[in-house]
CSV table of C-alpha atoms in Angstrom, one decimal:
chain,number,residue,atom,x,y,z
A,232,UNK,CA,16.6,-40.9,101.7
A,233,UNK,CA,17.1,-37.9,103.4
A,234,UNK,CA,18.2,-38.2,107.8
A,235,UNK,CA,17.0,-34.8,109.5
A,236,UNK,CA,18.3,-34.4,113.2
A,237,UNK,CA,16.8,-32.2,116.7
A,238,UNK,CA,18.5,-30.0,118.5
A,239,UNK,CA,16.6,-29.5,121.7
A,240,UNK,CA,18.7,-27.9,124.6
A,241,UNK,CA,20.9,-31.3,125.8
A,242,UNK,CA,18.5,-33.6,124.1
A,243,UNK,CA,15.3,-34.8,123.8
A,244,UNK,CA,15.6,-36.5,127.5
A,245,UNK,CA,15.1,-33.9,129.8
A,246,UNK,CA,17.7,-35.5,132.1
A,247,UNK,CA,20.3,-35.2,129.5
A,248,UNK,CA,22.0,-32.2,130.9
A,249,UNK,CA,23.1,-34.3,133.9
A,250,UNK,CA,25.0,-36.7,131.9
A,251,UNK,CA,29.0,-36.8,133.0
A,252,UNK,CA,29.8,-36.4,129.8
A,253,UNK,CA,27.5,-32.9,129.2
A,254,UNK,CA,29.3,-29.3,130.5
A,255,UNK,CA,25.3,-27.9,131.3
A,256,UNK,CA,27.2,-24.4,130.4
A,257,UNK,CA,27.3,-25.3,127.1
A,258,UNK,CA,23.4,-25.2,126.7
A,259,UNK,CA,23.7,-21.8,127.0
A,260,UNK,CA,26.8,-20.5,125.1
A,261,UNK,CA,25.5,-22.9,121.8
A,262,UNK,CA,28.9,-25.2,122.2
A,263,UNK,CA,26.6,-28.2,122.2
A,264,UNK,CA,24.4,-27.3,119.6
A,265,UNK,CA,27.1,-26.4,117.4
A,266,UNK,CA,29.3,-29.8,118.1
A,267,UNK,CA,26.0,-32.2,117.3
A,268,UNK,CA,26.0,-29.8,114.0
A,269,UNK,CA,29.0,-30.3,113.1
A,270,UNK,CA,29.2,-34.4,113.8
A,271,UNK,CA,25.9,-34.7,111.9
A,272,UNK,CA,27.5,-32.7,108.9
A,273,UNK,CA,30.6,-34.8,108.6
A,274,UNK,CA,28.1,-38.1,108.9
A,275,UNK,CA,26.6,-36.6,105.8
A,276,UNK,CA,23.4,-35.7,108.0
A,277,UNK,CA,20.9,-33.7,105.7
A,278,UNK,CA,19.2,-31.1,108.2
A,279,UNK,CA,18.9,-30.4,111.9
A,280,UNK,CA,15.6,-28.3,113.5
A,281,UNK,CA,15.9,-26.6,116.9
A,282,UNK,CA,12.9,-27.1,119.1
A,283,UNK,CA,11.4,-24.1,120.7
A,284,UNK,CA,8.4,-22.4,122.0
A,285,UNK,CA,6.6,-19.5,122.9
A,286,UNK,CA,6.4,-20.7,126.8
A,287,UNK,CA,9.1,-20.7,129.4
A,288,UNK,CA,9.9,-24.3,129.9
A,289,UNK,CA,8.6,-25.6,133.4
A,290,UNK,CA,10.4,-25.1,136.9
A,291,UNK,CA,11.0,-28.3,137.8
A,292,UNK,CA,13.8,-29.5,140.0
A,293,UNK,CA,16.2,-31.6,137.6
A,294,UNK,CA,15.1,-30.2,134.4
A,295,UNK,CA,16.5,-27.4,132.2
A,296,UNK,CA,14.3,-24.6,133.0
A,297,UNK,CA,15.4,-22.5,130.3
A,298,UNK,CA,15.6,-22.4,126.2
A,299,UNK,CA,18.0,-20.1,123.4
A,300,UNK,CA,15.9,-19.1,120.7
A,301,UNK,CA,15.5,-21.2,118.5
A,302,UNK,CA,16.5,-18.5,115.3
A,303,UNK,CA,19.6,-17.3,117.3
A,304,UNK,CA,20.6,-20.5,117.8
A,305,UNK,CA,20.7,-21.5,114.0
A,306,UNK,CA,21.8,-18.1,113.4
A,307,UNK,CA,24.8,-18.7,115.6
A,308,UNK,CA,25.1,-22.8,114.4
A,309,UNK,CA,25.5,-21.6,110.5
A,310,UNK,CA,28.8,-19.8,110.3
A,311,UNK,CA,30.1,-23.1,111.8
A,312,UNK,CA,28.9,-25.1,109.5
A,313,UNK,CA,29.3,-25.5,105.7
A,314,UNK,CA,26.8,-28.5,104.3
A,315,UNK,CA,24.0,-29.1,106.5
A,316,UNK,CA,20.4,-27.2,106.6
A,317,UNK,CA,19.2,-25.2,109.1
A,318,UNK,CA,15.8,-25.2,110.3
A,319,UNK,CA,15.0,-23.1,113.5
A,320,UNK,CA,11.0,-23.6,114.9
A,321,UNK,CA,9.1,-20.6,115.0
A,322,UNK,CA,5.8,-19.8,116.5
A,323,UNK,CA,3.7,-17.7,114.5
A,324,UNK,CA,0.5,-17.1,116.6
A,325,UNK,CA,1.9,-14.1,118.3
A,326,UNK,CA,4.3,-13.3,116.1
A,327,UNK,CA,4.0,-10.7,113.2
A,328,UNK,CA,4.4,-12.2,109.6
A,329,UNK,CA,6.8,-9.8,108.5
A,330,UNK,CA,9.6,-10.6,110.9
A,331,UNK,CA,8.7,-14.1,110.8
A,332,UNK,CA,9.8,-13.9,106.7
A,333,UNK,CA,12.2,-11.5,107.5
A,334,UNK,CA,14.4,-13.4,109.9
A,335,UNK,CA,14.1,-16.6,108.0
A,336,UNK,CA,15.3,-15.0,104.8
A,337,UNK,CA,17.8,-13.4,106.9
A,338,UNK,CA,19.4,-17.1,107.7
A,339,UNK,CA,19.2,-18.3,104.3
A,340,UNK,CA,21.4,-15.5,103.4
A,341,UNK,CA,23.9,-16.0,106.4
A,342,UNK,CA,24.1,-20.1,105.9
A,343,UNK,CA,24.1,-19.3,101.8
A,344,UNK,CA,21.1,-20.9,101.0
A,345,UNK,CA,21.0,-23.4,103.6
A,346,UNK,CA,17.7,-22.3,105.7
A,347,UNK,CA,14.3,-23.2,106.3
A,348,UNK,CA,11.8,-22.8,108.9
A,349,UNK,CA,9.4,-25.2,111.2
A,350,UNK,CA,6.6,-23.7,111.5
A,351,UNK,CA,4.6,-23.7,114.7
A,352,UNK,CA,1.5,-22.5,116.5
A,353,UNK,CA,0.2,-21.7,120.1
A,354,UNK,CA,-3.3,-22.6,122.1
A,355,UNK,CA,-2.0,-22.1,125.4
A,356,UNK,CA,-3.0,-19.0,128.0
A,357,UNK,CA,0.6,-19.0,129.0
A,358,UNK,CA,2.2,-18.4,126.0
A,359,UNK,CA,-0.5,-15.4,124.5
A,360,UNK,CA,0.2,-13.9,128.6
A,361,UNK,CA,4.2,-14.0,127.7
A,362,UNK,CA,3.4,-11.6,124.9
A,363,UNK,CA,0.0,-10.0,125.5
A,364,UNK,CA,-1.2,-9.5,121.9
A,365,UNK,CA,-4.0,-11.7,121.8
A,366,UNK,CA,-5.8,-14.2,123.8
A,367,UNK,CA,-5.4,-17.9,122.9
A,368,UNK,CA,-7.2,-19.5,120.3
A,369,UNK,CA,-8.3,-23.2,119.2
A,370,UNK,CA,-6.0,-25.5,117.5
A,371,UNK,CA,-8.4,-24.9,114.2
A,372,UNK,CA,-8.0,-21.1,114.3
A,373,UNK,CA,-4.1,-21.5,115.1
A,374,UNK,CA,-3.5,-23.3,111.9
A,375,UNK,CA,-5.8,-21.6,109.7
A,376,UNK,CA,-3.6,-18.1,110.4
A,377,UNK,CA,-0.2,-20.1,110.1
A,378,UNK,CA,-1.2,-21.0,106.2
A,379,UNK,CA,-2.0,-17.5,106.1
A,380,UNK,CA,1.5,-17.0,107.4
A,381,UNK,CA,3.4,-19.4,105.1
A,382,UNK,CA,1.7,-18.0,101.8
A,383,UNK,CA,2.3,-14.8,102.8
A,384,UNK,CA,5.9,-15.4,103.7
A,385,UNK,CA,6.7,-16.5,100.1
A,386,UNK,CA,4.9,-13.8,98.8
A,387,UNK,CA,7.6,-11.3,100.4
A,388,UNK,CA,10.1,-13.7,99.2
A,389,UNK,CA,8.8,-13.4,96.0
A,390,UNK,CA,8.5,-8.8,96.5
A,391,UNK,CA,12.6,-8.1,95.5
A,392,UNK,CA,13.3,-9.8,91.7
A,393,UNK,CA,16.3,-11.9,92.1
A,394,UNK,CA,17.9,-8.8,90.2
A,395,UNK,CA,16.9,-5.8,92.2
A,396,UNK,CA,20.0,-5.0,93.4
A,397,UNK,CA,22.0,-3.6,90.6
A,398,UNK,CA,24.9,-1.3,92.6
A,399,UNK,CA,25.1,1.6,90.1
A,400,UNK,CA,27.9,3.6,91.6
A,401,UNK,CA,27.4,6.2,88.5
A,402,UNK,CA,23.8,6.7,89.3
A,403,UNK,CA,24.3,6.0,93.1
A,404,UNK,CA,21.1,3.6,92.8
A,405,UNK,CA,21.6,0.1,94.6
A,406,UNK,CA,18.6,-1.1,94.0
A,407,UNK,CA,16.1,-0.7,90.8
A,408,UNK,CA,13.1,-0.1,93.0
A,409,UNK,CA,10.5,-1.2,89.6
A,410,UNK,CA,11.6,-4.8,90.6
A,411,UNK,CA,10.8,-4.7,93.9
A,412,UNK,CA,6.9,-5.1,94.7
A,413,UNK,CA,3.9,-4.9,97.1
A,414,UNK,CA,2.3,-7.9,98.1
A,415,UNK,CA,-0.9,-6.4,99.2
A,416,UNK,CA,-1.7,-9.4,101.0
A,417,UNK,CA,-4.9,-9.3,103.1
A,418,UNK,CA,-5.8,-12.3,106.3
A,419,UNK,CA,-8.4,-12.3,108.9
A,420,UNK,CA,-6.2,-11.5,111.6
A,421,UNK,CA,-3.6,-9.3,109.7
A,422,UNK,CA,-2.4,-7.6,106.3
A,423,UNK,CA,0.6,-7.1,104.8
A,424,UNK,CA,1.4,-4.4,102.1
A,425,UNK,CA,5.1,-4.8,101.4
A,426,UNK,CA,8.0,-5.3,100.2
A,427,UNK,CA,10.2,-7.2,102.2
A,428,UNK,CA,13.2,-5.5,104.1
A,429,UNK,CA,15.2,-8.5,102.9
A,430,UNK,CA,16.2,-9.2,99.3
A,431,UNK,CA,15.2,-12.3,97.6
A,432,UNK,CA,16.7,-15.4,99.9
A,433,UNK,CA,19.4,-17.4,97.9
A,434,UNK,CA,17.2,-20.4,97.4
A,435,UNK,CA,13.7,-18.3,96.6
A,436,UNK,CA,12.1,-19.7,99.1
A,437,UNK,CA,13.8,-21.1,102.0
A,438,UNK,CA,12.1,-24.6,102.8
A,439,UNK,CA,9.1,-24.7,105.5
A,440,UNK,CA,8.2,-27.3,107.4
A,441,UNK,CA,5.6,-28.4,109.9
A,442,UNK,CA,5.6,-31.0,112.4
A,443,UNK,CA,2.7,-33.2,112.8
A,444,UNK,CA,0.7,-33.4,115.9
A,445,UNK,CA,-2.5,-32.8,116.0
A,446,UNK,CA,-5.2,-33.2,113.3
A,447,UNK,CA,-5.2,-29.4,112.1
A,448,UNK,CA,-1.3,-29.7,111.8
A,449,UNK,CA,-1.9,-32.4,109.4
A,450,UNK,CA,-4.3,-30.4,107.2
A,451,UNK,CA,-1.6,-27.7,107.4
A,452,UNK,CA,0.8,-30.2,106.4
A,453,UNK,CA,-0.9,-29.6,102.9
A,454,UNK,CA,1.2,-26.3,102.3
A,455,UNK,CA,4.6,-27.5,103.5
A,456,UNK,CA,7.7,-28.9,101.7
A,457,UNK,CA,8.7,-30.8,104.7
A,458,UNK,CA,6.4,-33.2,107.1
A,459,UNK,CA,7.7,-34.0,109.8
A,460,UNK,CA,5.2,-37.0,110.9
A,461,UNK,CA,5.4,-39.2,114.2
A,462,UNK,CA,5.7,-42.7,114.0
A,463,UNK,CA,2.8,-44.8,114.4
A,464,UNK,CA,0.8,-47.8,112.6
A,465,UNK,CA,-1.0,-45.4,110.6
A,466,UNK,CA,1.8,-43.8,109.2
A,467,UNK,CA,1.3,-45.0,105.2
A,468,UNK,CA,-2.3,-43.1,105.9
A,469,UNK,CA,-1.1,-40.1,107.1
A,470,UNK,CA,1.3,-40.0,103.8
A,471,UNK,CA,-1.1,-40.2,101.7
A,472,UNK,CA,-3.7,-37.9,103.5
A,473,UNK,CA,-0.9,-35.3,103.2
A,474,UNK,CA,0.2,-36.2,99.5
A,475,UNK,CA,-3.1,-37.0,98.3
A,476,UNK,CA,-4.8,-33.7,98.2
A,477,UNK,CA,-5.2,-32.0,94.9
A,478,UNK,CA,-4.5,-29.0,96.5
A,479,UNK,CA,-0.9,-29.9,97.0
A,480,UNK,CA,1.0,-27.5,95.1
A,481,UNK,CA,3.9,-26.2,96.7
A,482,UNK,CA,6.3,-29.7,97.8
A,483,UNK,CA,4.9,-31.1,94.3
A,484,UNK,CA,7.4,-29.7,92.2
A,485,UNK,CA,10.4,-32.0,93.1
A,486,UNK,CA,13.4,-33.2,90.8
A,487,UNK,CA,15.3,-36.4,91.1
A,488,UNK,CA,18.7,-37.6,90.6
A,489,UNK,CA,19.7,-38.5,87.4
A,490,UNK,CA,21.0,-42.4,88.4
A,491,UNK,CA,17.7,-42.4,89.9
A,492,UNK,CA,15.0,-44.7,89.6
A,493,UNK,CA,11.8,-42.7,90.3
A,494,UNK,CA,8.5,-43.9,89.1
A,495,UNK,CA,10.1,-46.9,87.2
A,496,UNK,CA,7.7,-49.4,89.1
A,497,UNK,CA,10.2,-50.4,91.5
A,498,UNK,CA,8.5,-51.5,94.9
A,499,UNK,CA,8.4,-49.4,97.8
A,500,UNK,CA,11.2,-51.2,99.9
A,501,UNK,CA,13.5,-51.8,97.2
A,502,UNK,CA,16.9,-49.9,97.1
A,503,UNK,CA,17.6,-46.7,94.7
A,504,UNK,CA,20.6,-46.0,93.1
A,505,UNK,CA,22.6,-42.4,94.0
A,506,UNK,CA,22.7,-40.2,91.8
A,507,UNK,CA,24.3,-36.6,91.0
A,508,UNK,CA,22.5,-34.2,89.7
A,509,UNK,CA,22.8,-29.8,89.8
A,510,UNK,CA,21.2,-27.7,92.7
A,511,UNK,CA,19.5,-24.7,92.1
A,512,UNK,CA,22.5,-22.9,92.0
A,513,UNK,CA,23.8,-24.6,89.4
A,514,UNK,CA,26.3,-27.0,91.6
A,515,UNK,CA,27.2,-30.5,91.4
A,516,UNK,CA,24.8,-32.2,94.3
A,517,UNK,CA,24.5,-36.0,95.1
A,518,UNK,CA,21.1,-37.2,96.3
A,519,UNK,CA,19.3,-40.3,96.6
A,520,UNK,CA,15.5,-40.8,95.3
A,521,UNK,CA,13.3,-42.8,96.5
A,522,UNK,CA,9.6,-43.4,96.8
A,523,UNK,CA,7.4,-40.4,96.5
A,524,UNK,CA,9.9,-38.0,95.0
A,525,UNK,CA,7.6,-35.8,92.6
A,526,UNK,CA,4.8,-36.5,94.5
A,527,UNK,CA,4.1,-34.2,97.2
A,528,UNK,CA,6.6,-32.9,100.0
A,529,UNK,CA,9.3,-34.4,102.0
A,530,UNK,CA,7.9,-36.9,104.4
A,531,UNK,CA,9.8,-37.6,107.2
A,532,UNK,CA,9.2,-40.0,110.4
A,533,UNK,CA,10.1,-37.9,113.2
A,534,UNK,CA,11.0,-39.9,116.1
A,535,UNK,CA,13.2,-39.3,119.7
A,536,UNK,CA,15.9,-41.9,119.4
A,537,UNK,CA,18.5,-43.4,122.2
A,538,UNK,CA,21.2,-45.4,120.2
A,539,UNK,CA,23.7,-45.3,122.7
A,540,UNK,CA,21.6,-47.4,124.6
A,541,UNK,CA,19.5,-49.1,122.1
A,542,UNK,CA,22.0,-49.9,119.9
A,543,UNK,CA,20.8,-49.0,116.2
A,544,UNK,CA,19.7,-52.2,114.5
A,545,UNK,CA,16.0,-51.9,115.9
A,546,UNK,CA,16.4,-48.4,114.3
A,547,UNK,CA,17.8,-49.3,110.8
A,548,UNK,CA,14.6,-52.1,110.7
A,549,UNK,CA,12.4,-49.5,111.6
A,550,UNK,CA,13.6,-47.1,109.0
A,551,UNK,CA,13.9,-49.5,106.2
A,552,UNK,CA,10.0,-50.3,107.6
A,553,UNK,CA,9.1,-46.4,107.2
A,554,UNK,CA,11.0,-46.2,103.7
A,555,UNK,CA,9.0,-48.9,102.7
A,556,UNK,CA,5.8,-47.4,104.1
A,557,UNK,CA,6.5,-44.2,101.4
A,558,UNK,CA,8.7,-41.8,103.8
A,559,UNK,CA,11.1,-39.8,102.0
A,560,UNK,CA,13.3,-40.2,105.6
A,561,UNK,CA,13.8,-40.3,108.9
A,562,UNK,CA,14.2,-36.9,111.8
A,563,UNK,CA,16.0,-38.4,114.6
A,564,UNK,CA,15.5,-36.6,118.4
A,565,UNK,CA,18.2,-38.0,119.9
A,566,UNK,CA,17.7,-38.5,124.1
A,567,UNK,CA,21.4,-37.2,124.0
A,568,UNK,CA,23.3,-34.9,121.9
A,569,UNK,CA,26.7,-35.6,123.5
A,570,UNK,CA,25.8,-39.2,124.0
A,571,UNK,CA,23.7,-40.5,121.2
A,572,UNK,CA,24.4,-38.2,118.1
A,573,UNK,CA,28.5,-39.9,118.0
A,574,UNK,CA,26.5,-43.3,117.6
A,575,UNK,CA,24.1,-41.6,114.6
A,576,UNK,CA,27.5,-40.2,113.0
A,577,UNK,CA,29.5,-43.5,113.4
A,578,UNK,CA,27.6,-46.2,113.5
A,579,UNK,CA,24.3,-45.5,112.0
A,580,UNK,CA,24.5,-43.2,109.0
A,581,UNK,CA,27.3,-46.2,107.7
A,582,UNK,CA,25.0,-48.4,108.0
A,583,UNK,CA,22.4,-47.1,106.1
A,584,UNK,CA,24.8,-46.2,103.6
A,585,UNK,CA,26.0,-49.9,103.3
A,586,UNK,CA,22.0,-50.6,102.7
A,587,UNK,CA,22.4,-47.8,99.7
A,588,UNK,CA,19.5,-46.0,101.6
A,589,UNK,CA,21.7,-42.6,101.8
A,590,UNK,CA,24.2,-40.9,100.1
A,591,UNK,CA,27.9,-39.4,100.3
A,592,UNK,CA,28.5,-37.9,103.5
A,593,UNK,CA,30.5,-34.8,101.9
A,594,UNK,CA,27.3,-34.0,99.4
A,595,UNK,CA,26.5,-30.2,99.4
A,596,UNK,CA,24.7,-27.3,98.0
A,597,UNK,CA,21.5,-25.8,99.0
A,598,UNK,CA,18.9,-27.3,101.1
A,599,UNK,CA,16.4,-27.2,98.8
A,600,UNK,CA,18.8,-29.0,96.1
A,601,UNK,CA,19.9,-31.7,98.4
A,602,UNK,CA,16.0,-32.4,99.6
A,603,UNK,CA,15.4,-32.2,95.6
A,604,UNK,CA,13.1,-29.5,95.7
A,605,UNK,CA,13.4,-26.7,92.7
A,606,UNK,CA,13.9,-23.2,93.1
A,607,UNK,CA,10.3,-21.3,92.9
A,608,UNK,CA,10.1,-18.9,90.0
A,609,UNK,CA,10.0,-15.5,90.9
A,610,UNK,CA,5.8,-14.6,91.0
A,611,UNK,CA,6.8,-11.1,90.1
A,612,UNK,CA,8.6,-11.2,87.6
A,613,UNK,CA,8.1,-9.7,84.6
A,614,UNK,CA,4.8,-8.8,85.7
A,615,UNK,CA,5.3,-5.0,86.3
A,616,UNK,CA,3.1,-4.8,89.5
């Protein structure tokens, strides 16, 4: 199974920053964010997200009134860090398609093909008055433009062939410009002609994600390779209303360990073996199947966790509960990064791994290898557009 983690300022508590045990200055310089990174690597932790939004976090006395982007902050996160994915959230309501791909490709080449996005949206009159493009919008419309945004995204991806740039120092060309391409792309609310800026990210596509909240984020949810879904009694539901669809192309294409037991019959709680298999870069990768590999994206049960003071056995019940249930995982908000995320490293990724539910802490490669997700062909290529 895969174990995704939260970076949100001190943690998910908004008291966290007034722990004894938390310098607040280290909100701001990214010490903290960088330290949970790192102990979640070395636990063999498969991905952290970084919460943001478009809106200045409320003045209110004993909060943190203030945020790092969420992009700078994975930006900054990923020369510290070797193994784990990176995937800053990004509003796209007021925010142009272009730079959204742009910077995301960007990351992927700066954490070597660890990078992915969450992808967010906006309804509120404060955020569309912090940029003053647009006025805000319904939930309905919000979504609708973010699968614009997604597709088009890969598209632009797709615009520089992963052999563009050739470096001809005796014809002084760097790049062959017939393998680079427009993507004449075309939305209600804005068009994109193309290329991209950036050449072709390491793993094709970087992986996109979108966390569940509200009913048009679960139609959304269609397009993604990772849902992030909330916890709740009608959680096997929302699995299948997000796997079911035949329009779920993209997070279909997954592969599987080859000491894996995927669609052998096996019932949904029952343990899978660990096996090794190659990334798409051609590198030795462990990773664990389990229900629902093949079949649709990466489900995860997203869910703000306090083990320091909960202790984690409720928590490894639950998860074996939401494993059994079809999730591919678990995307842990821990109340406190200093606090709680040394009890996820120490006491609960062991745990799971005695239970065979995870794998080897030390397992690499790209993100889209270790979630088991192939590397998209090239649309392009070949097709002399």
């Amino acid at each position: 199974m895969i174990v995704g983690l939260e970076i949100d300022g001190a943690g998910a508590d908004p008291a966290a920053w007034r722990a004894a045990e938390v310098d607040p200055r280290a909100i701001l310089t990214g010490a903290l964010a960088v330290r949970a990174a790192q102990r979640a690597e070395a636990a063999g932790v498969d991905l952290v997200t970084f919460a943001d939004a478009l809106e200045a976090p409320e003045d209110v006395p004993g909060r943190v009134s203030v945020r790092l982007d969420a992009l700078g902050l994975a930006a900054r996160v990923a020369p510290a860090t070797e193994r784990i994915g990176l995937l800053p959230t990004i509003t796209v309501t007021h925010t142009e398609p272009f730079h959204v791909q742009a910077s995301v490709a960007t990351l992927d080449h700066v954490s070597g093909g660890r990078a992915g996005w969450v992808a967010d949206v906006s309804t509120s009159g404060a955020a569309a008055a912090v940029v003053g493009r647009r006025e805000p919008a319904a939930a309905a419309e919000t979504w609708r433009e973010a699968r614009y945004v997604v597709d088009v995204s890969r598209r632009l991806w797709d615009s520089w062939e992963d052999d563009a740039i050739i470096r001809d120092a005796a014809s002084g060309r760097y790049v062959d410009r017939e393998k680079l391409h427009y993507v004449d792309f075309v939305a209600p609310t804005f068009s994109v002609k193309g290329p991209s800026i950036v050449p072709r990210p390491p793993q094709g596509h970087p992986v996109t994600a979108i966390r569940v909240n509200t009913p048009e984020a679960l139609e959304a949810a269609r397009d993604a390779e990772v849902v992030l879904l909330p916890a709740s009694e009608h959680l096997a539901t929302q699995i299948e209303a997000v796997r079911g669809s035949d329009r779920l192309k993209v997070g279909a294409d997954r592969t599987n360990g080859s000491g894996g037991t995927v669609g052998d019959g096996a019932s949904a709680g029952s343990r899978r073996s660990v096996g090794v298999t190659a990334d798409d870069a051609g590198r030795a990768v462990t990773v664990t199947p389990d229900r629902g590999w093949g079949a649709g994206p990466v489900v995860l049960v997203s869910v703000e966790v306090r083990p320091h003071v909960d202790g984690i056995e409720g928590l490894v019940a639950a998860v074996e509960a939401w494993v059994a249930a079809g999730a591919d995982g678990v995307h842990l908000r821990p109340g406190s990064l200093e606090l709680d995320v040394p009890v996820i490293a120490d006491e609960l990724l062991p745990r799971l791994r005695e239970l065979g539910l995870v794998g080897a802490a030390e397992r690499g490669g790209s993100l889209r290898g270790r979630l088991g997700l192939k590397r998209p062909r090239n649309t392009f290529s070949g097709s002399g557009r």
